[in-house]
PDB file of C-alpha atoms and ligand atoms in Angstrom:
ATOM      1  CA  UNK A   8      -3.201 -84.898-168.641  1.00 51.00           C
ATOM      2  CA  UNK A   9      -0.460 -86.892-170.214  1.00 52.00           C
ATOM      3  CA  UNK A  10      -0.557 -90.723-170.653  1.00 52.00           C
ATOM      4  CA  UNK A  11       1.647 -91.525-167.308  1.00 55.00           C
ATOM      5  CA  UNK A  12      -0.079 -89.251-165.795  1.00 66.00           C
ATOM      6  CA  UNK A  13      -3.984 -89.754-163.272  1.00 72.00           C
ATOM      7  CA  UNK A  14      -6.284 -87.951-161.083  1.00 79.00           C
ATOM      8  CA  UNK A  15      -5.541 -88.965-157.081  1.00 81.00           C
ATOM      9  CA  UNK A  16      -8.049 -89.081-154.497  1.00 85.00           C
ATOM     10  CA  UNK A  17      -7.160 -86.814-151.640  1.00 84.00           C
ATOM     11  CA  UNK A  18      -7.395 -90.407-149.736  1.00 86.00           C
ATOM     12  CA  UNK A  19      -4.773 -91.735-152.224  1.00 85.00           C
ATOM     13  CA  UNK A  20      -2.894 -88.326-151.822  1.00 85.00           C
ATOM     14  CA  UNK A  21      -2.514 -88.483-148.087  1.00 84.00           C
ATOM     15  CA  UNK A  22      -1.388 -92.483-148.195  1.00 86.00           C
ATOM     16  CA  UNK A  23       1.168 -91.636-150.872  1.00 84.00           C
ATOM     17  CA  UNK A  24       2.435 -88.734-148.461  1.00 83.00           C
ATOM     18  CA  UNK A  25       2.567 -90.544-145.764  1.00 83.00           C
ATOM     19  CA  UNK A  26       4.158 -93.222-147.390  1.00 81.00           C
ATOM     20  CA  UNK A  27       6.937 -90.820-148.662  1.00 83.00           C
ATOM     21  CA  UNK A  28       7.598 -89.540-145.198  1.00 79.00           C
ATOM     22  CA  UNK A  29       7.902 -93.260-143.699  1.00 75.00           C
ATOM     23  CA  UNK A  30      10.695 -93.912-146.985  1.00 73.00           C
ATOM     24  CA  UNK A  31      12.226 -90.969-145.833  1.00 73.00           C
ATOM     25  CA  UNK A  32      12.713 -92.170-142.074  1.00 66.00           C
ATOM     26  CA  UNK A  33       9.893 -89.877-140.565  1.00 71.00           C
ATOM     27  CA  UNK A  34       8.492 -92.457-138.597  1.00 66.00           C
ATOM     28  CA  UNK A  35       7.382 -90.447-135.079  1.00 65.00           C
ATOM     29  CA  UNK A  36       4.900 -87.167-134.481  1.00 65.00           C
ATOM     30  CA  UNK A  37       6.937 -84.309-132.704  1.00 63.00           C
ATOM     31  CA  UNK A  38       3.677 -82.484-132.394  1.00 65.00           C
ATOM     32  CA  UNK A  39       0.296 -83.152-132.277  1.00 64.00           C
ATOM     33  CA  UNK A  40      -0.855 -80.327-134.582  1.00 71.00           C
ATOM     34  CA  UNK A  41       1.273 -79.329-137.354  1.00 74.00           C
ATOM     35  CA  UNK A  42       3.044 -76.291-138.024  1.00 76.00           C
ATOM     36  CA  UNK A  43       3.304 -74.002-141.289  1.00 80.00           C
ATOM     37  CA  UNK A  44       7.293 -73.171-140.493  1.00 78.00           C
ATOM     38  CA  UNK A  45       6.762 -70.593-143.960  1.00 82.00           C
ATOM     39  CA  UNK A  46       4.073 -68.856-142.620  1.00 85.00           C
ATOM     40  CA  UNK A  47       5.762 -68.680-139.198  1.00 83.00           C
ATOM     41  CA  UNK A  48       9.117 -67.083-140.956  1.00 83.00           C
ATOM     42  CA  UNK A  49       7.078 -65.118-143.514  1.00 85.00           C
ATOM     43  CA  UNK A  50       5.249 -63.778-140.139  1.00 86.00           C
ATOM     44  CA  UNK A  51       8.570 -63.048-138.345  1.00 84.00           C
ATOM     45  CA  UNK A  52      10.142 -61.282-141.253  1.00 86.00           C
ATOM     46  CA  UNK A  53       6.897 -58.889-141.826  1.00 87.00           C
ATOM     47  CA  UNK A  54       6.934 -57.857-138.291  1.00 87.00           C
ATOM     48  CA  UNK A  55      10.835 -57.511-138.043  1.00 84.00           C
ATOM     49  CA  UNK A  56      10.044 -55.312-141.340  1.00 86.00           C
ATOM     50  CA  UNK A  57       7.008 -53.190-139.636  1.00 85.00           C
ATOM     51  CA  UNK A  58       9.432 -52.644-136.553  1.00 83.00           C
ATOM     52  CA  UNK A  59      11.968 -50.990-138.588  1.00 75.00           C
ATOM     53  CA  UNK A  60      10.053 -49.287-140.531  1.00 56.00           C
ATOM     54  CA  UNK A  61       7.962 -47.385-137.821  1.00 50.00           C
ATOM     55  CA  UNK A  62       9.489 -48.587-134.391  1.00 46.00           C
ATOM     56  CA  UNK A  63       8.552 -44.864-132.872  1.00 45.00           C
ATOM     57  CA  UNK A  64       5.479 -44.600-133.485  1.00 45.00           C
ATOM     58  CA  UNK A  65       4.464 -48.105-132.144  1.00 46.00           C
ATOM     59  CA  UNK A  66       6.066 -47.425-129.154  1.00 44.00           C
ATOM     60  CA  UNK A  67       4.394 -43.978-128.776  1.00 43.00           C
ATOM     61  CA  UNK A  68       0.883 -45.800-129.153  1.00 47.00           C
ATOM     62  CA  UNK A  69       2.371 -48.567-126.792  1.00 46.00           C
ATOM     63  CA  UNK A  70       1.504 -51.754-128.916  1.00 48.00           C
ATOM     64  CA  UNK A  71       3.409 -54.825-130.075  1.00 49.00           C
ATOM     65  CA  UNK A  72       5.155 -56.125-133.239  1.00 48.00           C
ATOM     66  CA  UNK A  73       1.931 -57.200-135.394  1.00 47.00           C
ATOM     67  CA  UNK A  74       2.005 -60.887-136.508  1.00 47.00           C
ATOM     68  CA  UNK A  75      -0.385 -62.589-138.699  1.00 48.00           C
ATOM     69  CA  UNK A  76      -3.846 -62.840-137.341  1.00 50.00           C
ATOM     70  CA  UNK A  77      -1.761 -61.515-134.301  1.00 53.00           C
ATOM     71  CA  UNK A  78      -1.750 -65.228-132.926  1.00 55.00           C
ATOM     72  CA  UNK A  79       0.898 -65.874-130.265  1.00 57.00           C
ATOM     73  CA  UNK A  80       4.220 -67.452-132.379  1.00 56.00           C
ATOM     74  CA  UNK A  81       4.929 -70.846-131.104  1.00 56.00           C
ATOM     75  CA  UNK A  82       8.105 -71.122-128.712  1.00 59.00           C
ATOM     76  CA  UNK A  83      11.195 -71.729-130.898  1.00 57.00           C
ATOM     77  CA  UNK A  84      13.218 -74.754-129.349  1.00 61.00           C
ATOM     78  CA  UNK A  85      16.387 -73.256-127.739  1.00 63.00           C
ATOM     79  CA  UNK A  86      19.297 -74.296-129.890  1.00 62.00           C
ATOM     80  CA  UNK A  87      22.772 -75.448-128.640  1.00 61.00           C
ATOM     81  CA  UNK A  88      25.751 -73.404-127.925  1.00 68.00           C
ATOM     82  CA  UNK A  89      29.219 -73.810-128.878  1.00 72.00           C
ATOM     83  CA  UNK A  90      30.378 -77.445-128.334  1.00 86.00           C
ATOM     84  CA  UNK A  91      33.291 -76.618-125.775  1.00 89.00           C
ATOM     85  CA  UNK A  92      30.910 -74.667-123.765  1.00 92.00           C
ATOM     86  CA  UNK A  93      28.767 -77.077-124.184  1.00 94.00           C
ATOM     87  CA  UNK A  94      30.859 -80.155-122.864  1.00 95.00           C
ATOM     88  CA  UNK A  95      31.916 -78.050-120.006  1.00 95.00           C
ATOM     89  CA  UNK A  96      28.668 -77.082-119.084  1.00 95.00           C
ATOM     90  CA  UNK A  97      27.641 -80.733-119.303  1.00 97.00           C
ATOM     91  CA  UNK A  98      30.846 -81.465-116.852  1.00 96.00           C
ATOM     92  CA  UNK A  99      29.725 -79.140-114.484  1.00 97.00           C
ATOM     93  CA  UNK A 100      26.490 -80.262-114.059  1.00 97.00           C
ATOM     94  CA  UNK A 101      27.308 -84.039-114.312  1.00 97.00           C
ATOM     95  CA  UNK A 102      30.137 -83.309-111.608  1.00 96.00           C
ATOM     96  CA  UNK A 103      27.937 -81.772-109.318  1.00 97.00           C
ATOM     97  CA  UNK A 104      25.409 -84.459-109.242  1.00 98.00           C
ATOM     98  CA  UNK A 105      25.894 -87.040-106.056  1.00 98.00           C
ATOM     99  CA  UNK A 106      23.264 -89.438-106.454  1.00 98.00           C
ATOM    100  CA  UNK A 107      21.744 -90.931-110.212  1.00 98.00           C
ATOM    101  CA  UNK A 108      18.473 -88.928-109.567  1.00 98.00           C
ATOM    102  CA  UNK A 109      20.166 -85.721-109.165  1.00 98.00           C
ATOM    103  CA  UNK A 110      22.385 -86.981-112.466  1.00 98.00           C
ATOM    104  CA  UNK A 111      18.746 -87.246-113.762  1.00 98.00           C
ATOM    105  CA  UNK A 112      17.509 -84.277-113.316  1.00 98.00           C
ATOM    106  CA  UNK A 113      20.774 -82.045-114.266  1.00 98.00           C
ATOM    107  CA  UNK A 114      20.315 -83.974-117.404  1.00 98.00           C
ATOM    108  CA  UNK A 115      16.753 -82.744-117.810  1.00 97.00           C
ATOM    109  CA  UNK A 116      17.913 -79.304-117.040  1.00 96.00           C
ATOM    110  CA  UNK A 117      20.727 -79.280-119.965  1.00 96.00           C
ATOM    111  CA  UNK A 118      20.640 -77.580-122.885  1.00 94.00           C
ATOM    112  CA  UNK A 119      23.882 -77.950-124.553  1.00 95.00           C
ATOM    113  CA  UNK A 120      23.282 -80.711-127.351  1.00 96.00           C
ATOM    114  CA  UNK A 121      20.416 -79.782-130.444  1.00 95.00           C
ATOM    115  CA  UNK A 122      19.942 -84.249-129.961  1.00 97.00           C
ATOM    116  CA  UNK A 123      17.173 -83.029-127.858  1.00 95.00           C
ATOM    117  CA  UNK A 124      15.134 -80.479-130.178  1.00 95.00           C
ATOM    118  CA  UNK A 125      13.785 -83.316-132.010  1.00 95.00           C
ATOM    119  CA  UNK A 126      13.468 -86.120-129.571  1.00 97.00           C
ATOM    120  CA  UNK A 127      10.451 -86.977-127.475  1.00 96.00           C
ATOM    121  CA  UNK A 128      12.644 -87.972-124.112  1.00 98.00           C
ATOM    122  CA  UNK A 129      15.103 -88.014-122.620  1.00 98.00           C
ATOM    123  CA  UNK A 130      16.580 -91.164-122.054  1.00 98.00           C
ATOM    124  CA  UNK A 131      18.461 -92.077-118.936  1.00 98.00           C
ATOM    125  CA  UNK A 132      19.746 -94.997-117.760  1.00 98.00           C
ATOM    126  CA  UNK A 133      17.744 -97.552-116.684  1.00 98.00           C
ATOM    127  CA  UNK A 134      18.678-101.104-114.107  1.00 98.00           C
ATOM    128  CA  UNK A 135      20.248-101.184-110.633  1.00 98.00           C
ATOM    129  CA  UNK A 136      22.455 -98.229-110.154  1.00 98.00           C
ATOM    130  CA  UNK A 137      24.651-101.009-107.919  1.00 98.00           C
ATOM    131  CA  UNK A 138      24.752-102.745-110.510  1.00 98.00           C
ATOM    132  CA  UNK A 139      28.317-105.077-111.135  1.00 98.00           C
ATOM    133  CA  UNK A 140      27.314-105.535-114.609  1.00 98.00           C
ATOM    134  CA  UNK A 141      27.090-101.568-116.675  1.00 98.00           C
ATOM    135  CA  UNK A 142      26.157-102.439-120.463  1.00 98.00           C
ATOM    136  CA  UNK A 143      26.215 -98.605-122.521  1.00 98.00           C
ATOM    137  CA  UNK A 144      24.770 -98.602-126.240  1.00 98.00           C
ATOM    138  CA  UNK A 145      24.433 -96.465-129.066  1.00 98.00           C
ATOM    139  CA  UNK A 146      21.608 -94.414-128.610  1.00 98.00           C
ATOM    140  CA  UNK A 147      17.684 -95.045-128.230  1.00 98.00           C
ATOM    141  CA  UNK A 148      15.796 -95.578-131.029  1.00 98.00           C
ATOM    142  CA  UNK A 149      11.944 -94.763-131.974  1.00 97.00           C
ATOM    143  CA  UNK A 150      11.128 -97.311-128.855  1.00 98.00           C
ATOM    144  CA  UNK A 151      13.084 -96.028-127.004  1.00 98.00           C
ATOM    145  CA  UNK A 152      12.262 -92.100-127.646  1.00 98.00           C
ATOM    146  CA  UNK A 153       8.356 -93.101-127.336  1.00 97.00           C
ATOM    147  CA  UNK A 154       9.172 -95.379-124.024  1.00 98.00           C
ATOM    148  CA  UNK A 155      11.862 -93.166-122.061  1.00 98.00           C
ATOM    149  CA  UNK A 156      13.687 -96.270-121.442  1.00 98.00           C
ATOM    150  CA  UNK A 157      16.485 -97.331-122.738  1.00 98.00           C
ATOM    151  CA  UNK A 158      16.670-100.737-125.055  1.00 98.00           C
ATOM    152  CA  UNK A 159      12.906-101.928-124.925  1.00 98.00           C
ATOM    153  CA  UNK A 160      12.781-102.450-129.184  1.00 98.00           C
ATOM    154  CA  UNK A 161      13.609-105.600-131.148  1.00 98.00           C
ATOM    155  CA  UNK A 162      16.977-105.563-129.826  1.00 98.00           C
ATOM    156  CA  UNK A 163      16.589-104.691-126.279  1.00 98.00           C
ATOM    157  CA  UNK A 164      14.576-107.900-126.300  1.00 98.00           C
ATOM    158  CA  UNK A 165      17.227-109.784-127.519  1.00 98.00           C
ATOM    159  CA  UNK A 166      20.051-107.885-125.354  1.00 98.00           C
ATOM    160  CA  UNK A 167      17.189-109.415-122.140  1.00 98.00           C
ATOM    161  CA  UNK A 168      17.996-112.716-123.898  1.00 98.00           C
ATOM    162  CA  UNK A 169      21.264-113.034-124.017  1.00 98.00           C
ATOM    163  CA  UNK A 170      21.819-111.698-120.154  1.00 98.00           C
ATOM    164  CA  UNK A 171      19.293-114.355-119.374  1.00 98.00           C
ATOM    165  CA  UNK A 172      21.403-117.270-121.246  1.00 98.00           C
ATOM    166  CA  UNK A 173      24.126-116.485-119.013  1.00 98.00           C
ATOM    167  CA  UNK A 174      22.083-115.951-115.441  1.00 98.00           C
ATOM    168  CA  UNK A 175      21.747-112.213-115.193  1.00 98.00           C
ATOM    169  CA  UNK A 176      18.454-110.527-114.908  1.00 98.00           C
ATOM    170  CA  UNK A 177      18.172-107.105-117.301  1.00 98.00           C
ATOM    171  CA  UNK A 178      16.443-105.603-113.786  1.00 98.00           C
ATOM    172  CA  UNK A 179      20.024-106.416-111.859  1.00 98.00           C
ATOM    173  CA  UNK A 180      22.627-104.680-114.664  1.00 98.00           C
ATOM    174  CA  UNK A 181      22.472-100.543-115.502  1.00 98.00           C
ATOM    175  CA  UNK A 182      21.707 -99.841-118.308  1.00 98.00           C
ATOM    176  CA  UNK A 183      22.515 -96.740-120.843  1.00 98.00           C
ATOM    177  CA  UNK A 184      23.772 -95.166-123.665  1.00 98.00           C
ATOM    178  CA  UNK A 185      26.146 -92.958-125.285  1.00 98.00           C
ATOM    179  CA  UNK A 186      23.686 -90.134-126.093  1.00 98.00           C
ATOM    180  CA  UNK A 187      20.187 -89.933-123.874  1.00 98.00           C
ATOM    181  CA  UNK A 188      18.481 -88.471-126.992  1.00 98.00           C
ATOM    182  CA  UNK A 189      17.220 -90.370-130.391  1.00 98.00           C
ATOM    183  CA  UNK A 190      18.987 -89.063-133.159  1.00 97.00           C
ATOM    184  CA  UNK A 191      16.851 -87.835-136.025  1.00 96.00           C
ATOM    185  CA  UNK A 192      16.365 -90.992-138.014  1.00 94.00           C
ATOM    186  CA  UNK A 193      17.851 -92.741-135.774  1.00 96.00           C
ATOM    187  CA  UNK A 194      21.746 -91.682-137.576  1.00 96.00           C
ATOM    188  CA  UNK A 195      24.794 -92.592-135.403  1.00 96.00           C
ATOM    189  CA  UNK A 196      25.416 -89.759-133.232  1.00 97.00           C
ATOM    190  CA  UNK A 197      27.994 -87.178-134.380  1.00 96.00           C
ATOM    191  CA  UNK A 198      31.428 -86.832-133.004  1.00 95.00           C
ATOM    192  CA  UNK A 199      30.507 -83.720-131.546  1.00 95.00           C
ATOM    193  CA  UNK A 200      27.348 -84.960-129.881  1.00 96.00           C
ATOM    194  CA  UNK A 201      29.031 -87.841-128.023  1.00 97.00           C
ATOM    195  CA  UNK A 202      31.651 -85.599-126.584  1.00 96.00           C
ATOM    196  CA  UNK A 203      28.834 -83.592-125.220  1.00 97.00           C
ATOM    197  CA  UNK A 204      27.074 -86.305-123.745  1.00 98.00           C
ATOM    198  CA  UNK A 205      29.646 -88.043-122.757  1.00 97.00           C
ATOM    199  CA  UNK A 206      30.501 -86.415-119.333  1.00 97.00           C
ATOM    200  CA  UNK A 207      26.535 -87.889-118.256  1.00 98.00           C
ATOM    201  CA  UNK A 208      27.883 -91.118-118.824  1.00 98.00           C
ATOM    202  CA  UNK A 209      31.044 -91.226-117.294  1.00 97.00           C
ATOM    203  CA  UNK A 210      29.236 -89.526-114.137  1.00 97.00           C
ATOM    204  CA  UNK A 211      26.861 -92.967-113.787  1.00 98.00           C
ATOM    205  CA  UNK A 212      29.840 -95.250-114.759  1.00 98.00           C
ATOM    206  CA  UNK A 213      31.410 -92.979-111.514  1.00 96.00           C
ATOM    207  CA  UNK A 214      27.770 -93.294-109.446  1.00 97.00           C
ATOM    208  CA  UNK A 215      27.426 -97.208-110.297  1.00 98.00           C
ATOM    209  CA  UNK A 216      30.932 -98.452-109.813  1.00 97.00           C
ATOM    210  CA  UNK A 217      30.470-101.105-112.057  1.00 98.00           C
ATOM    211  CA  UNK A 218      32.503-104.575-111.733  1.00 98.00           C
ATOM    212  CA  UNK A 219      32.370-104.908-115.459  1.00 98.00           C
ATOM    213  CA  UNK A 220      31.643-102.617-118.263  1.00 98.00           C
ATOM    214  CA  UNK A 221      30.058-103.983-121.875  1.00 98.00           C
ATOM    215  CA  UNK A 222      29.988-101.729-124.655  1.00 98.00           C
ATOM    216  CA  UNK A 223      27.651-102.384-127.177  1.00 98.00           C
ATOM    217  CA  UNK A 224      28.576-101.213-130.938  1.00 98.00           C
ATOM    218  CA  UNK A 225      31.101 -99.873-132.475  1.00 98.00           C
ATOM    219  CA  UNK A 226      30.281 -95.878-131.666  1.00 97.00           C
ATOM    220  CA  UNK A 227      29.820 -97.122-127.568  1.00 98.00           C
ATOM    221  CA  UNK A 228      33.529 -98.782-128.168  1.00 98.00           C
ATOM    222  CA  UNK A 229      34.980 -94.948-129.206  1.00 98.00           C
ATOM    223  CA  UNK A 230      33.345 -93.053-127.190  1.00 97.00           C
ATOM    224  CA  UNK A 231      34.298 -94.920-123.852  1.00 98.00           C
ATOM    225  CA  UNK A 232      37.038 -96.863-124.886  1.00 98.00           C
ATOM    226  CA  UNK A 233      38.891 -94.481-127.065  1.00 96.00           C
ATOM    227  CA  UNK A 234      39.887 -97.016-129.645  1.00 97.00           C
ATOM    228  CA  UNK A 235      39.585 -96.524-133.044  1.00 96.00           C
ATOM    229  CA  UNK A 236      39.632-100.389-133.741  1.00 97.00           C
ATOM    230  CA  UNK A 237      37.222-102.499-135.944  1.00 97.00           C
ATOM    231  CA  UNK A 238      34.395-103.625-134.046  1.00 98.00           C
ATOM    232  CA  UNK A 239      34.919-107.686-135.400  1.00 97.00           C
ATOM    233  CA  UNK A 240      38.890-107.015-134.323  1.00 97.00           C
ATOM    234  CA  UNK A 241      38.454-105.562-130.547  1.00 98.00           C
ATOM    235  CA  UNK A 242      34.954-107.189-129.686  1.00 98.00           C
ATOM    236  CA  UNK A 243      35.430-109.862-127.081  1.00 98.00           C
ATOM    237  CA  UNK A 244      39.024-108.287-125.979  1.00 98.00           C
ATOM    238  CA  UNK A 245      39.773-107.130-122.179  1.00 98.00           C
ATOM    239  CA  UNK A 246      40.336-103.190-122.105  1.00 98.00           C
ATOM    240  CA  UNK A 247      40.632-101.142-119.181  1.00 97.00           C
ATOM    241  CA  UNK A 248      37.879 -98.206-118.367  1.00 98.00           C
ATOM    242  CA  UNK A 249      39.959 -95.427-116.145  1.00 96.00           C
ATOM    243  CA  UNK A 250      37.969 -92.840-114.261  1.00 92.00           C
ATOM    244  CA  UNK A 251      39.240 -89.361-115.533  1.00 80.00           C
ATOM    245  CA  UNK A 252      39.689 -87.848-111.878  1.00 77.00           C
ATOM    246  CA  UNK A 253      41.866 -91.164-110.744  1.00 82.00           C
ATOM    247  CA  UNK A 254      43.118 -92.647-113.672  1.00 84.00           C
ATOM    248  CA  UNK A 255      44.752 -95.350-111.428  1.00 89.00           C
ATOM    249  CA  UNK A 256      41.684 -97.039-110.947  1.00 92.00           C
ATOM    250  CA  UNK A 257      40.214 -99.071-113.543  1.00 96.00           C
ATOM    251  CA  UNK A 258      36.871-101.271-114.571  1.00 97.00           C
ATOM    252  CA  UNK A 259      38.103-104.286-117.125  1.00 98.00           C
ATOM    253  CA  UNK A 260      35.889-103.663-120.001  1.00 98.00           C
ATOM    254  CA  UNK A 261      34.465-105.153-122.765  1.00 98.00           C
ATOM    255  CA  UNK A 262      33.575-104.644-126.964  1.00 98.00           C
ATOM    256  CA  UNK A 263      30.147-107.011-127.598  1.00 98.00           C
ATOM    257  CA  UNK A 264      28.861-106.910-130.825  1.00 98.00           C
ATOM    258  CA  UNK A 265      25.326-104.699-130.695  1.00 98.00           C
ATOM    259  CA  UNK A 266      22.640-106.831-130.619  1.00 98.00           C
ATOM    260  CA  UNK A 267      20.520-104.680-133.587  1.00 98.00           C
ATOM    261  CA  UNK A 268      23.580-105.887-135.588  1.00 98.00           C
ATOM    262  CA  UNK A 269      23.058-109.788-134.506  1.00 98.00           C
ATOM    263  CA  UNK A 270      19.479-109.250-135.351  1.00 98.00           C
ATOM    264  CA  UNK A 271      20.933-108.241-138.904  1.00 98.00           C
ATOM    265  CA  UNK A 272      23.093-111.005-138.966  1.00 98.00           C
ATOM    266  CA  UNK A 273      22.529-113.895-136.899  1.00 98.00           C
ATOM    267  CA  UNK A 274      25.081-115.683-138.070  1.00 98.00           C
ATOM    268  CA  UNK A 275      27.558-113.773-136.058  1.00 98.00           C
ATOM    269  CA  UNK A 276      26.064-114.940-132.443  1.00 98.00           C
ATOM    270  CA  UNK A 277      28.376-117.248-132.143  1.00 98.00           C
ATOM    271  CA  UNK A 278      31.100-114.540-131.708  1.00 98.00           C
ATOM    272  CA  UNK A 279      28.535-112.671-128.894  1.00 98.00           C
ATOM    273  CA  UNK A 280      28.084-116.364-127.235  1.00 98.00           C
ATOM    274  CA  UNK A 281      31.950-116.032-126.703  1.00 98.00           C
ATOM    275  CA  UNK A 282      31.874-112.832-125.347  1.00 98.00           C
ATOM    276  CA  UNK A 283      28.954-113.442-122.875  1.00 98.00           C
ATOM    277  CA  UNK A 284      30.348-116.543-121.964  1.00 98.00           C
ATOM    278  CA  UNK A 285      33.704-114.466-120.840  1.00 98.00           C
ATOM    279  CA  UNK A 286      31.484-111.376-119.081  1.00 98.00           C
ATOM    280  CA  UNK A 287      29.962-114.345-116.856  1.00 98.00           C
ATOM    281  CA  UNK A 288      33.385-115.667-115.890  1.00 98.00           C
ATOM    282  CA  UNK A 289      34.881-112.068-114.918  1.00 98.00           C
ATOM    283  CA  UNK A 290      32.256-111.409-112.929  1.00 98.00           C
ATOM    284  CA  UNK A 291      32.309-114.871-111.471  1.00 98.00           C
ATOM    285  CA  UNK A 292      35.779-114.055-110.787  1.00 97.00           C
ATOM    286  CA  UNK A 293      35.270-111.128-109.327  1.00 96.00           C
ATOM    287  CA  UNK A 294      32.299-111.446-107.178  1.00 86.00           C
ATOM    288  CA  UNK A 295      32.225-115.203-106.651  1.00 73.00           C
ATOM    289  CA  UNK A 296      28.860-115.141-104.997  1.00 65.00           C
ATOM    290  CA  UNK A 297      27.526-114.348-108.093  1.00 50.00           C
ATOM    291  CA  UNK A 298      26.173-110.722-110.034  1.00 50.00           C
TER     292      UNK A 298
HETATM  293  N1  URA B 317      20.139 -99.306-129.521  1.00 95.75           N
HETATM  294  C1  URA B 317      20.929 -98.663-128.628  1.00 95.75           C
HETATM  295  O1  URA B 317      22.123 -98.527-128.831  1.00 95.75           O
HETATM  296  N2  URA B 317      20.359 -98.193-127.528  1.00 95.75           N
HETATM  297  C2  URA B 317      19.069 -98.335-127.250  1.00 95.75           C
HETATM  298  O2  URA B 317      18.639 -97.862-126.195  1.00 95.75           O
HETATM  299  C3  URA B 317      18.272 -99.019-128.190  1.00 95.75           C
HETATM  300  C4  URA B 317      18.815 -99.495-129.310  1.00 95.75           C
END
């Protein structure tokens, strides 16, 4: 044993593991039991291997592949298929639904985007699907993911608090986001990802019929406003949401700054003050007896 180098405990082993994995983002249990992925491949290859080798005379005694300790291999999670098939598969489904719960459960059904491989839930929207008021974030986060409700962390509590300061109950807006699944580490969706989702939430901006539409963040701003603007240049500006099968009609809507970022810098709540203070005049202005 070198000079730099000591003995651990295995007590001192496991917090030091465990301590890795949290640096490393790991911060939620997929499974309750964990899983030796090597052995499972080594198993797969071996009996792939036996197959080949003697497929006939298997068959001719009528029994199975062997695999190690000839335990049952855990289901594989399904992965994705091509993007474009994906998105129009999403479409399809997202079309077809006519009320949110039936949006709900074609969502559950879909298999098009790998998001969902590694989160716990799925994450629907959440609020009064009559709502005036339609606010659409990022995506969930660990909260979220453990919760199956969208913006109930640090910063859905402080999203509660700023519809409070100007009069509007979280229970009377709909709430969603961009992608109903946690991304691994919570990483900004993918381009590819958002396109896929995307037809879920343009279905409940459809269902809802929203007086006013926030988005929260800059990656909410693309995705439904396709803008490629700054998020300090475009937040607080009036921009027009157009339903894709009637373009003609439009929801005025709205850039906010995301409220994780005020809770990173607080000094910028001035600039989300402004932009609440605006939402509650547009919808005053549109529904004057009040959202
Ligand atoms: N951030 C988001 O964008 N959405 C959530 O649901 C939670 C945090």
């Amino acid at each position: 044993m070198s000079d730099g180098e000591r003995n651990f405990s295995e007590q001192e082993a496991v917090a030091a593991l465990l301590e890795w994995y949290s640096l490393a983002g790991v911060d939620a249990i997929l499974t309750e039991e964990p899983r030796d992925r090597f052995a499972e491949t080594k198993d797969r290859l071996r009996a792939k291997a036996e197959a080949g080798e003697a497929p006939a005379a298997r068959e001719a005694q009528g029994s199975p592949a062997p695999t190690r300790n000839d335990a049952p291999t855990p289901a594989r999670p399904q992965v994705a298929v091509p993007d474009d098939v994906a998105v129009a598969s999403a479409r399809d489904i997202a079309r077809s639904a006519a009320t949110m719960e039936a949006l709900r459960e074609g969502l559950n059904t879909f298999q098009g985007c790998n998001l969902r491989i590694t989160a716990k839930s799925v994450v629907f929207g959440d609020g009064d699907p009559h709502a005036d008021l339609m606010l659409i974030g990022e995506a969930p986060g660990r909260d979220e993911d453990i919760a199956g409700i969208p913006f109930v962390g640090r910063s859905g509590q402080l999203l509660n608090r700023m519809l409070a300061a100007i009069g509007i109950a979280r229970e009377k807006v709909w709430i969603t986001n961009t992608v109903p699944w946690r991304p691994p580490g919570n990483r900004t969706p993918t381009p590819a990802e958002t396109e896929i989702c995307l037809p879920f939430v343009a279905r409940q901006i459809e269902l809802v019929r929203p007086k006013v539409i926030v988005c929260l963040g800059s990656p909410a701003t693309k995705a439904i406003l396709r803008t490629e603007e700054g998020m300090l240049r475009i937040r607080g500006r009036w921009l027009s949401y157009s339903y894709g099968e009637k373009p003609e009609e439009t929801v005025p809507a709205i850039p906010m700054l995301h409220p994780a970022y005020l809770l990173r810098q607080p000094a910028q709540k001035k600039l989300a003050w402004r932009d609440l203070l605006a939402i509650r005049a547009k919808l005053d202005a549109l529904s004057p007896s009040g959202a």
